[in-house]
Amino acid sequence: MRKQIAAANWKMNLTLGQGKQLMKDILSGELELNENREAVFAVPFPYLAEINTMTAGQKNCYTAAQNCSAEKSGAYTGEVSAEMLSSLNIPYVIIGHSERREYYGETDAILAQKINMALDNKLKPIFCCGEPLAVREKEMQNAHIESQLRAGLFHLVNVQIENFVIAYEPIWAIGTGRTASSEQAQEMHAHIRKVLTDQYGPEIANSISILYGGSVKANNAKELFSSPDVDGGLVGGASLVAADFISIIRSLK
Ligand code: PGA
C-alpha cells in the first residue's frame, strides 16, 4: 500500500521559538500515525536541524527542506545544497513549488537538475506541479501537468522514481481559500497516475504517493483525502495551527 502523507509547508513563517512550540503542540496530539500514514514538516532552512531532532523522536514523522540548490557545491552565496541537507539527515525536500517557479524563475530544466541533486544525495523529493487559473479556464490543465512531469521527472529511470512523492497544487487554490473540489482533485490525480503508468508501468505508478495542495483545511481534508488517488495533502496556512494540522493528519486514509 502506498503511503498516505500529511505534509506541512511552513513557507517563510514563524520564528524558531514559535516553530518549536507548534511542533511540541502537534507532536503531543493523538496523530494516529503508522508506517502507512506519515506526517512531514517542511520548515525553513535555519530550523531544519532542531526540528529534525524533534521529529526523529517520533515514529512516522519526518522533516523536509522547502528547496535545495541545483548546484553541487561552490561559490553560490546563499544557496543550500542537497548534500548539506543530507548531512543533517533530512529525509525529504520539496522541489518545484509554484512559488519557487513563479517568484524565483525556477524553470523545468533547473528543477530537473534539483531532482538529480536530491536523488544523488538520497533525499526523497516532493515534486510539485500545478496549473494557473488561465490554463484551468481553457481546460488545458491535463496537458499542462503532463508537460511539467515530463520536463521535471521523465529523465529518471524506474528505480529512481520509486519512493517519489508528487504534490498536485493548482495555483488558483494556493492560499486563496478556493479549494479544488474532491472531484477535480481525483480527476487530476488519476490523470497523473495514468501518465506515470504509461512511462513507468502500473507497479511503480501505484506506489507513488500523490498529495493534493491548495487551501487544504481541517474542514475539507477528510473529503479530499477520501478519493482513491489522493494520498494526503501538502498544507500551507492550516499547518501553522496545531489543532488544524492535527485534524488534517487524522483525516488521512
Ligand atoms: P495553502 O498552501 O494550504 O496555504 O493553500 C499550500 C501550499 O502552497 O503548499
mmCIF file of N, CA, C and O in Angstrom, residues 49-131:
data_model
loop_
_atom_site.group_PDB
_atom_site.id
_atom_site.type_symbol
_atom_site.label_atom_id
_atom_site.label_comp_id
_atom_site.label_asym_id
_atom_site.label_seq_id
_atom_site.Cartn_x
_atom_site.Cartn_y
_atom_site.Cartn_z
ATOM 1 N N ALA A 49 17.784 21.545 11.546
ATOM 2 C CA ALA A 49 18.474 20.640 12.477
ATOM 3 C C ALA A 49 17.631 20.439 13.737
ATOM 4 O O ALA A 49 17.435 19.302 14.185
ATOM 5 N N GLU A 50 17.103 21.522 14.283
ATOM 6 C CA GLU A 50 16.341 21.389 15.538
ATOM 7 C C GLU A 50 15.026 20.651 15.334
ATOM 8 O O GLU A 50 14.625 19.822 16.142
ATOM 9 N N ILE A 51 14.337 20.985 14.267
ATOM 10 C CA ILE A 51 13.039 20.314 14.045
ATOM 11 C C ILE A 51 13.270 18.838 13.715
ATOM 12 O O ILE A 51 12.499 17.972 14.120
ATOM 13 N N ASN A 52 14.366 18.553 13.010
ATOM 14 C CA ASN A 52 14.654 17.158 12.687
ATOM 15 C C ASN A 52 14.909 16.345 13.952
ATOM 16 O O ASN A 52 14.549 15.168 14.015
ATOM 17 N N THR A 53 15.516 16.966 14.957
ATOM 18 C CA THR A 53 15.722 16.270 16.234
ATOM 19 C C THR A 53 14.360 15.961 16.864
ATOM 20 O O THR A 53 14.152 14.889 17.426
ATOM 21 N N MET A 54 13.428 16.890 16.740
ATOM 22 C CA MET A 54 12.098 16.664 17.324
ATOM 23 C C MET A 54 11.347 15.551 16.586
ATOM 24 O O MET A 54 10.751 14.681 17.213
ATOM 25 N N THR A 55 11.384 15.566 15.254
ATOM 26 C CA THR A 55 10.632 14.532 14.514
ATOM 27 C C THR A 55 11.319 13.173 14.629
ATOM 28 O O THR A 55 10.656 12.134 14.581
ATOM 29 N N ALA A 56 12.659 13.187 14.804
ATOM 30 C CA ALA A 56 13.376 11.903 14.900
ATOM 31 C C ALA A 56 12.903 11.115 16.120
ATOM 32 O O ALA A 56 12.941 9.883 16.122
ATOM 33 N N GLY A 57 12.432 11.816 17.144
ATOM 34 C CA GLY A 57 11.969 11.144 18.351
ATOM 35 C C GLY A 57 10.536 10.627 18.231
ATOM 36 O O GLY A 57 9.997 10.063 19.171
ATOM 37 N N GLN A 58 9.937 10.812 17.088
ATOM 38 C CA GLN A 58 8.516 10.461 16.926
ATOM 39 C C GLN A 58 8.374 9.536 15.725
ATOM 40 O O GLN A 58 8.834 9.872 14.632
ATOM 41 N N LYS A 59 7.744 8.411 15.896
ATOM 42 C CA LYS A 59 7.617 7.454 14.787
ATOM 43 C C LYS A 59 6.769 8.032 13.653
ATOM 44 O O LYS A 59 5.742 8.661 13.908
ATOM 45 N N ASN A 60 7.202 7.776 12.416
ATOM 46 C CA ASN A 60 6.444 8.141 11.217
ATOM 47 C C ASN A 60 6.247 9.640 11.052
ATOM 48 O O ASN A 60 5.312 10.089 10.383
ATOM 49 N N CYS A 61 7.135 10.434 11.669
ATOM 50 C CA CYS A 61 7.173 11.887 11.465
ATOM 51 C C CYS A 61 8.524 12.239 10.863
ATOM 52 O O CYS A 61 9.554 11.727 11.325
ATOM 53 N N TYR A 62 8.533 13.105 9.887
ATOM 54 C CA TYR A 62 9.775 13.421 9.182
ATOM 55 C C TYR A 62 9.877 14.913 8.906
ATOM 56 O O TYR A 62 8.861 15.616 8.826
ATOM 57 N N THR A 63 11.120 15.368 8.725
ATOM 58 C CA THR A 63 11.373 16.771 8.410
ATOM 59 C C THR A 63 11.730 16.890 6.930
ATOM 60 O O THR A 63 12.318 15.977 6.355
ATOM 61 N N ALA A 64 11.352 18.019 6.341
ATOM 62 C CA ALA A 64 11.658 18.272 4.924
ATOM 63 C C ALA A 64 12.238 19.666 4.777
ATOM 64 O O ALA A 64 11.877 20.581 5.533
ATOM 65 N N ALA A 65 13.105 19.830 3.793
ATOM 66 C CA ALA A 65 13.513 21.167 3.369
ATOM 67 C C ALA A 65 12.499 21.647 2.333
ATOM 68 O O ALA A 65 11.811 20.843 1.707
ATOM 69 N N GLN A 66 12.434 22.954 2.145
ATOM 70 C CA GLN A 66 11.462 23.508 1.185
ATOM 71 C C GLN A 66 12.072 23.700 -0.202
ATOM 72 O O GLN A 66 11.381 24.102 -1.140
ATOM 73 N N ASN A 67 13.377 23.441 -0.309
ATOM 74 C CA ASN A 67 14.077 23.730 -1.566
ATOM 75 C C ASN A 67 15.488 23.193 -1.414
ATOM 76 O O ASN A 67 15.943 22.922 -0.303
ATOM 77 N N CYS A 68 16.206 23.031 -2.534
ATOM 78 C CA CYS A 68 17.651 22.829 -2.470
ATOM 79 C C CYS A 68 18.252 23.416 -3.743
ATOM 80 O O CYS A 68 17.537 23.709 -4.701
ATOM 81 N N SER A 69 19.556 23.585 -3.722
ATOM 82 C CA SER A 69 20.234 24.173 -4.883
ATOM 83 C C SER A 69 20.290 23.187 -6.045
ATOM 84 O O SER A 69 20.316 21.974 -5.840
ATOM 85 N N ALA A 70 20.344 23.721 -7.255
ATOM 86 C CA ALA A 70 20.556 22.889 -8.434
ATOM 87 C C ALA A 70 22.052 22.590 -8.616
ATOM 88 O O ALA A 70 22.431 21.766 -9.445
ATOM 89 N N GLU A 71 22.890 23.291 -7.864
ATOM 90 C CA GLU A 71 24.346 23.103 -7.982
ATOM 91 C C GLU A 71 24.840 22.182 -6.877
ATOM 92 O O GLU A 71 24.236 22.091 -5.813
ATOM 93 N N LYS A 72 25.989 21.566 -7.153
ATOM 94 C CA LYS A 72 26.529 20.593 -6.190
ATOM 95 C C LYS A 72 27.155 21.296 -4.987
ATOM 96 O O LYS A 72 26.818 21.010 -3.843
ATOM 97 N N SER A 73 28.064 22.225 -5.262
ATOM 98 C CA SER A 73 28.736 22.964 -4.183
ATOM 99 C C SER A 73 29.502 24.109 -4.826
ATOM 100 O O SER A 73 29.577 24.194 -6.049
ATOM 101 N N GLY A 74 30.052 24.994 -4.013
ATOM 102 C CA GLY A 74 30.929 26.032 -4.567
ATOM 103 C C GLY A 74 30.440 27.439 -4.308
ATOM 104 O O GLY A 74 29.719 27.710 -3.352
ATOM 105 N N ALA A 75 30.818 28.345 -5.186
ATOM 106 C CA ALA A 75 30.607 29.777 -4.975
ATOM 107 C C ALA A 75 29.185 30.184 -5.381
ATOM 108 O O ALA A 75 28.961 30.768 -6.449
ATOM 109 N N TYR A 76 28.231 29.832 -4.541
ATOM 110 C CA TYR A 76 26.812 30.154 -4.785
ATOM 111 C C TYR A 76 26.245 30.736 -3.486
ATOM 112 O O TYR A 76 25.513 30.065 -2.744
ATOM 113 N N THR A 77 26.618 31.969 -3.209
ATOM 114 C CA THR A 77 26.265 32.614 -1.935
ATOM 115 C C THR A 77 24.768 32.524 -1.648
ATOM 116 O O THR A 77 23.953 32.856 -2.512
ATOM 117 N N GLY A 78 24.462 32.054 -0.462
ATOM 118 C CA GLY A 78 23.061 31.999 -0.040
ATOM 119 C C GLY A 78 22.345 30.713 -0.393
ATOM 120 O O GLY A 78 21.204 30.522 0.011
ATOM 121 N N GLU A 79 22.986 29.848 -1.149
ATOM 122 C CA GLU A 79 22.329 28.603 -1.551
ATOM 123 C C GLU A 79 22.576 27.486 -0.533
ATOM 124 O O GLU A 79 23.550 27.524 0.230
ATOM 125 N N VAL A 80 21.728 26.483 -0.551
ATOM 126 C CA VAL A 80 21.874 25.317 0.323
ATOM 127 C C VAL A 80 21.834 24.065 -0.557
ATOM 128 O O VAL A 80 20.886 23.865 -1.319
ATOM 129 N N SER A 81 22.877 23.258 -0.470
ATOM 130 C CA SER A 81 22.955 22.102 -1.371
ATOM 131 C C SER A 81 22.215 20.888 -0.809
ATOM 132 O O SER A 81 21.998 20.765 0.402
ATOM 133 N N ALA A 82 21.900 19.983 -1.715
ATOM 134 C CA ALA A 82 21.274 18.713 -1.304
ATOM 135 C C ALA A 82 22.215 17.942 -0.385
ATOM 136 O O ALA A 82 21.784 17.288 0.563
ATOM 137 N N GLU A 83 23.510 18.036 -0.658
ATOM 138 C CA GLU A 83 24.478 17.323 0.187
ATOM 139 C C GLU A 83 24.447 17.854 1.625
ATOM 140 O O GLU A 83 24.568 17.097 2.589
ATOM 141 N N MET A 84 24.277 19.175 1.767
ATOM 142 C CA MET A 84 24.185 19.751 3.119
ATOM 143 C C MET A 84 22.955 19.206 3.847
ATOM 144 O O MET A 84 23.028 18.865 5.025
ATOM 145 N N LEU A 85 21.840 19.123 3.136
ATOM 146 C CA LEU A 85 20.608 18.597 3.752
ATOM 147 C C LEU A 85 20.819 17.152 4.167
ATOM 148 O O LEU A 85 20.432 16.729 5.261
ATOM 149 N N SER A 86 21.461 16.416 3.287
ATOM 150 C CA SER A 86 21.720 15.015 3.574
ATOM 151 C C SER A 86 22.636 14.874 4.794
ATOM 152 O O SER A 86 22.458 13.972 5.619
ATOM 153 N N SER A 87 23.584 15.802 4.945
ATOM 154 C CA SER A 87 24.498 15.721 6.097
ATOM 155 C C SER A 87 23.771 16.011 7.405
ATOM 156 O O SER A 87 24.278 15.717 8.488
ATOM 157 N N LEU A 88 22.593 16.615 7.322
ATOM 158 C CA LEU A 88 21.750 16.829 8.519
ATOM 159 C C LEU A 88 20.748 15.685 8.701
ATOM 160 O O LEU A 88 19.872 15.754 9.562
ATOM 161 N N ASN A 89 20.843 14.676 7.814
ATOM 162 C CA ASN A 89 19.890 13.544 7.834
ATOM 163 C C ASN A 89 18.452 13.972 7.597
ATOM 164 O O ASN A 89 17.510 13.427 8.184
ATOM 165 N N ILE A 90 18.263 14.964 6.749
ATOM 166 C CA ILE A 90 16.912 15.379 6.381
ATOM 167 C C ILE A 90 16.405 14.410 5.311
ATOM 168 O O ILE A 90 17.073 14.212 4.298
ATOM 169 N N PRO A 91 15.246 13.785 5.517
ATOM 170 C CA PRO A 91 14.812 12.779 4.536
ATOM 171 C C PRO A 91 14.136 13.331 3.280
ATOM 172 O O PRO A 91 14.249 12.729 2.214
ATOM 173 N N TYR A 92 13.414 14.455 3.395
ATOM 174 C CA TYR A 92 12.597 14.926 2.267
ATOM 175 C C TYR A 92 13.011 16.326 1.821
ATOM 176 O O TYR A 92 13.475 17.139 2.635
ATOM 177 N N VAL A 93 12.755 16.632 0.558
ATOM 178 C CA VAL A 93 12.906 18.009 0.085
ATOM 179 C C VAL A 93 11.797 18.327 -0.928
ATOM 180 O O VAL A 93 11.517 17.521 -1.824
ATOM 181 N N ILE A 94 11.143 19.467 -0.731
ATOM 182 C CA ILE A 94 10.150 19.930 -1.715
ATOM 183 C C ILE A 94 10.911 20.514 -2.906
ATOM 184 O O ILE A 94 11.845 21.299 -2.726
ATOM 185 N N ILE A 95 10.509 20.134 -4.089
ATOM 186 C CA ILE A 95 11.141 20.687 -5.296
ATOM 187 C C ILE A 95 10.044 21.144 -6.256
ATOM 188 O O ILE A 95 9.092 20.411 -6.519
ATOM 189 N N GLY A 96 10.205 22.382 -6.732
ATOM 190 C CA GLY A 96 9.296 22.879 -7.770
ATOM 191 C C GLY A 96 8.000 23.453 -7.261
ATOM 192 O O GLY A 96 7.009 23.502 -8.011
ATOM 193 N N HIS A 97 7.974 23.915 -6.009
ATOM 194 C CA HIS A 97 6.754 24.593 -5.543
ATOM 195 C C HIS A 97 6.444 25.757 -6.480
ATOM 196 O O HIS A 97 7.365 26.426 -6.968
ATOM 197 N N SER A 98 5.174 26.026 -6.692
ATOM 198 C CA SER A 98 4.808 27.072 -7.667
ATOM 199 C C SER A 98 5.368 28.442 -7.263
ATOM 200 O O SER A 98 5.646 29.276 -8.127
ATOM 201 N N GLU A 99 5.553 28.667 -5.956
ATOM 202 C CA GLU A 99 6.139 29.960 -5.543
ATOM 203 C C GLU A 99 7.599 30.047 -5.970
ATOM 204 O O GLU A 99 8.100 31.123 -6.309
ATOM 205 N N ARG A 100 8.305 28.924 -5.975
ATOM 206 C CA ARG A 100 9.695 28.906 -6.469
ATOM 207 C C ARG A 100 9.710 29.101 -7.994
ATOM 208 O O ARG A 100 10.537 29.820 -8.536
ATOM 209 N N ARG A 101 8.775 28.429 -8.654
ATOM 210 C CA ARG A 101 8.732 28.563 -10.122
ATOM 211 C C ARG A 101 8.418 30.014 -10.496
ATOM 212 O O ARG A 101 9.046 30.597 -11.375
ATOM 213 N N GLU A 102 7.430 30.579 -9.796
ATOM 214 C CA GLU A 102 6.915 31.883 -10.198
ATOM 215 C C GLU A 102 7.807 33.041 -9.746
ATOM 216 O O GLU A 102 8.142 33.924 -10.528
ATOM 217 N N TYR A 103 8.210 33.056 -8.463
ATOM 218 C CA TYR A 103 8.933 34.222 -7.929
ATOM 219 C C TYR A 103 10.441 34.117 -8.112
ATOM 220 O O TYR A 103 11.145 35.113 -8.031
ATOM 221 N N TYR A 104 10.957 32.914 -8.281
ATOM 222 C CA TYR A 104 12.414 32.751 -8.355
ATOM 223 C C TYR A 104 12.869 32.164 -9.691
ATOM 224 O O TYR A 104 14.008 31.721 -9.813
ATOM 225 N N GLY A 105 11.965 32.170 -10.638
ATOM 226 C CA GLY A 105 12.334 31.804 -12.009
ATOM 227 C C GLY A 105 12.843 30.381 -12.154
ATOM 228 O O GLY A 105 13.688 30.107 -13.008
ATOM 229 N N GLU A 106 12.346 29.460 -11.354
ATOM 230 C CA GLU A 106 12.825 28.078 -11.465
ATOM 231 C C GLU A 106 12.136 27.390 -12.643
ATOM 232 O O GLU A 106 10.944 27.104 -12.609
ATOM 233 N N THR A 107 12.908 27.155 -13.664
ATOM 234 C CA THR A 107 12.376 26.541 -14.886
ATOM 235 C C THR A 107 12.349 25.015 -14.740
ATOM 236 O O THR A 107 12.966 24.451 -13.833
ATOM 237 N N ASP A 108 11.667 24.373 -15.667
ATOM 238 C CA ASP A 108 11.642 22.904 -15.676
ATOM 239 C C ASP A 108 13.059 22.333 -15.713
ATOM 240 O O ASP A 108 13.342 21.333 -15.055
ATOM 241 N N ALA A 109 13.942 22.976 -16.480
ATOM 242 C CA ALA A 109 15.318 22.454 -16.602
ATOM 243 C C ALA A 109 16.052 22.555 -15.265
ATOM 244 O O ALA A 109 16.769 21.624 -14.857
ATOM 245 N N ILE A 110 15.869 23.673 -14.575
ATOM 246 C CA ILE A 110 16.504 23.830 -13.248
ATOM 247 C C ILE A 110 15.940 22.786 -12.285
ATOM 248 O O ILE A 110 16.678 22.165 -11.516
ATOM 249 N N LEU A 111 14.637 22.583 -12.365
ATOM 250 C CA LEU A 111 14.001 21.627 -11.438
ATOM 251 C C LEU A 111 14.478 20.206 -11.703
ATOM 252 O O LEU A 111 14.692 19.433 -10.760
ATOM 253 N N ALA A 112 14.673 19.860 -12.963
ATOM 254 C CA ALA A 112 15.186 18.520 -13.285
ATOM 255 C C ALA A 112 16.575 18.341 -12.660
ATOM 256 O O ALA A 112 16.907 17.272 -12.135
ATOM 257 N N GLN A 113 17.363 19.420 -12.687
ATOM 258 C CA GLN A 113 18.704 19.363 -12.083
ATOM 259 C C GLN A 113 18.611 19.221 -10.554
ATOM 260 O O GLN A 113 19.382 18.488 -9.941
ATOM 261 N N LYS A 114 17.659 19.928 -9.952
ATOM 262 C CA LYS A 114 17.465 19.820 -8.498
ATOM 263 C C LYS A 114 17.041 18.406 -8.101
ATOM 264 O O LYS A 114 17.472 17.880 -7.079
ATOM 265 N N ILE A 115 16.171 17.836 -8.919
ATOM 266 C CA ILE A 115 15.740 16.450 -8.666
ATOM 267 C C ILE A 115 16.965 15.528 -8.668
ATOM 268 O O ILE A 115 17.126 14.675 -7.789
ATOM 269 N N ASN A 116 17.846 15.714 -9.637
ATOM 270 C CA ASN A 116 19.044 14.867 -9.694
ATOM 271 C C ASN A 116 19.914 15.046 -8.454
ATOM 272 O O ASN A 116 20.429 14.072 -7.900
ATOM 273 N N MET A 117 20.057 16.300 -8.030
ATOM 274 C CA MET A 117 20.861 16.573 -6.827
ATOM 275 C C MET A 117 20.245 15.885 -5.613
ATOM 276 O O MET A 117 20.954 15.283 -4.804
ATOM 277 N N ALA A 118 18.930 15.988 -5.492
ATOM 278 C CA ALA A 118 18.247 15.357 -4.354
ATOM 279 C C ALA A 118 18.486 13.846 -4.373
ATOM 280 O O ALA A 118 18.875 13.252 -3.362
ATOM 281 N N LEU A 119 18.294 13.229 -5.542
ATOM 282 C CA LEU A 119 18.430 11.773 -5.611
ATOM 283 C C LEU A 119 19.876 11.331 -5.384
ATOM 284 O O LEU A 119 20.120 10.337 -4.703
ATOM 285 N N ASP A 120 20.822 12.102 -5.918
ATOM 286 C CA ASP A 120 22.242 11.767 -5.705
ATOM 287 C C ASP A 120 22.577 11.758 -4.220
ATOM 288 O O ASP A 120 23.532 11.115 -3.793
ATOM 289 N N ASN A 121 21.818 12.528 -3.447
ATOM 290 C CA ASN A 121 22.099 12.640 -2.010
ATOM 291 C C ASN A 121 21.064 11.919 -1.151
ATOM 292 O O ASN A 121 20.934 12.189 0.041
ATOM 293 N N LYS A 122 20.345 11.003 -1.796
ATOM 294 C CA LYS A 122 19.396 10.126 -1.084
ATOM 295 C C LYS A 122 18.271 10.880 -0.370
ATOM 296 O O LYS A 122 17.753 10.445 0.654
ATOM 297 N N LEU A 123 17.919 12.045 -0.903
ATOM 298 C CA LEU A 123 16.757 12.765 -0.376
ATOM 299 C C LEU A 123 15.535 12.344 -1.184
ATOM 300 O O LEU A 123 15.631 12.114 -2.391
ATOM 301 N N LYS A 124 14.394 12.287 -0.506
ATOM 302 C CA LYS A 124 13.147 11.957 -1.212
ATOM 303 C C LYS A 124 12.517 13.247 -1.690
ATOM 304 O O LYS A 124 12.122 14.084 -0.872
ATOM 305 N N PRO A 125 12.362 13.428 -2.999
ATOM 306 C CA PRO A 125 11.736 14.665 -3.464
ATOM 307 C C PRO A 125 10.206 14.629 -3.319
ATOM 308 O O PRO A 125 9.575 13.604 -3.533
ATOM 309 N N ILE A 126 9.659 15.772 -2.935
ATOM 310 C CA ILE A 126 8.215 16.002 -3.054
ATOM 311 C C ILE A 126 8.102 16.977 -4.218
ATOM 312 O O ILE A 126 8.371 18.172 -4.078
ATOM 313 N N PHE A 127 7.788 16.445 -5.394
ATOM 314 C CA PHE A 127 7.829 17.256 -6.622
ATOM 315 C C PHE A 127 6.456 17.888 -6.855
ATOM 316 O O PHE A 127 5.445 17.182 -6.948
ATOM 317 N N CYS A 128 6.436 19.219 -6.948
ATOM 318 C CA CYS A 128 5.158 19.928 -7.092
ATOM 319 C C CYS A 128 4.851 20.272 -8.550
ATOM 320 O O CYS A 128 5.749 20.650 -9.316
ATOM 321 N N CYS A 129 3.587 20.136 -8.892
ATOM 322 C CA CYS A 129 3.115 20.581 -10.199
ATOM 323 C C CYS A 129 1.760 21.245 -9.995
ATOM 324 O O CYS A 129 1.117 21.030 -8.966
ATOM 325 N N GLY A 130 1.342 22.049 -10.947
ATOM 326 C CA GLY A 130 0.046 22.710 -10.805
ATOM 327 C C GLY A 130 -0.147 23.748 -11.888
ATOM 328 O O GLY A 130 0.830 24.319 -12.382
ATOM 329 N N GLU A 131 -1.408 23.964 -12.257
ATOM 330 C CA GLU A 131 -1.682 24.886 -13.355
ATOM 331 C C GLU A 131 -2.223 26.221 -12.845
ATOM 332 O O GLU A 131 -2.934 26.257 -11.831
#
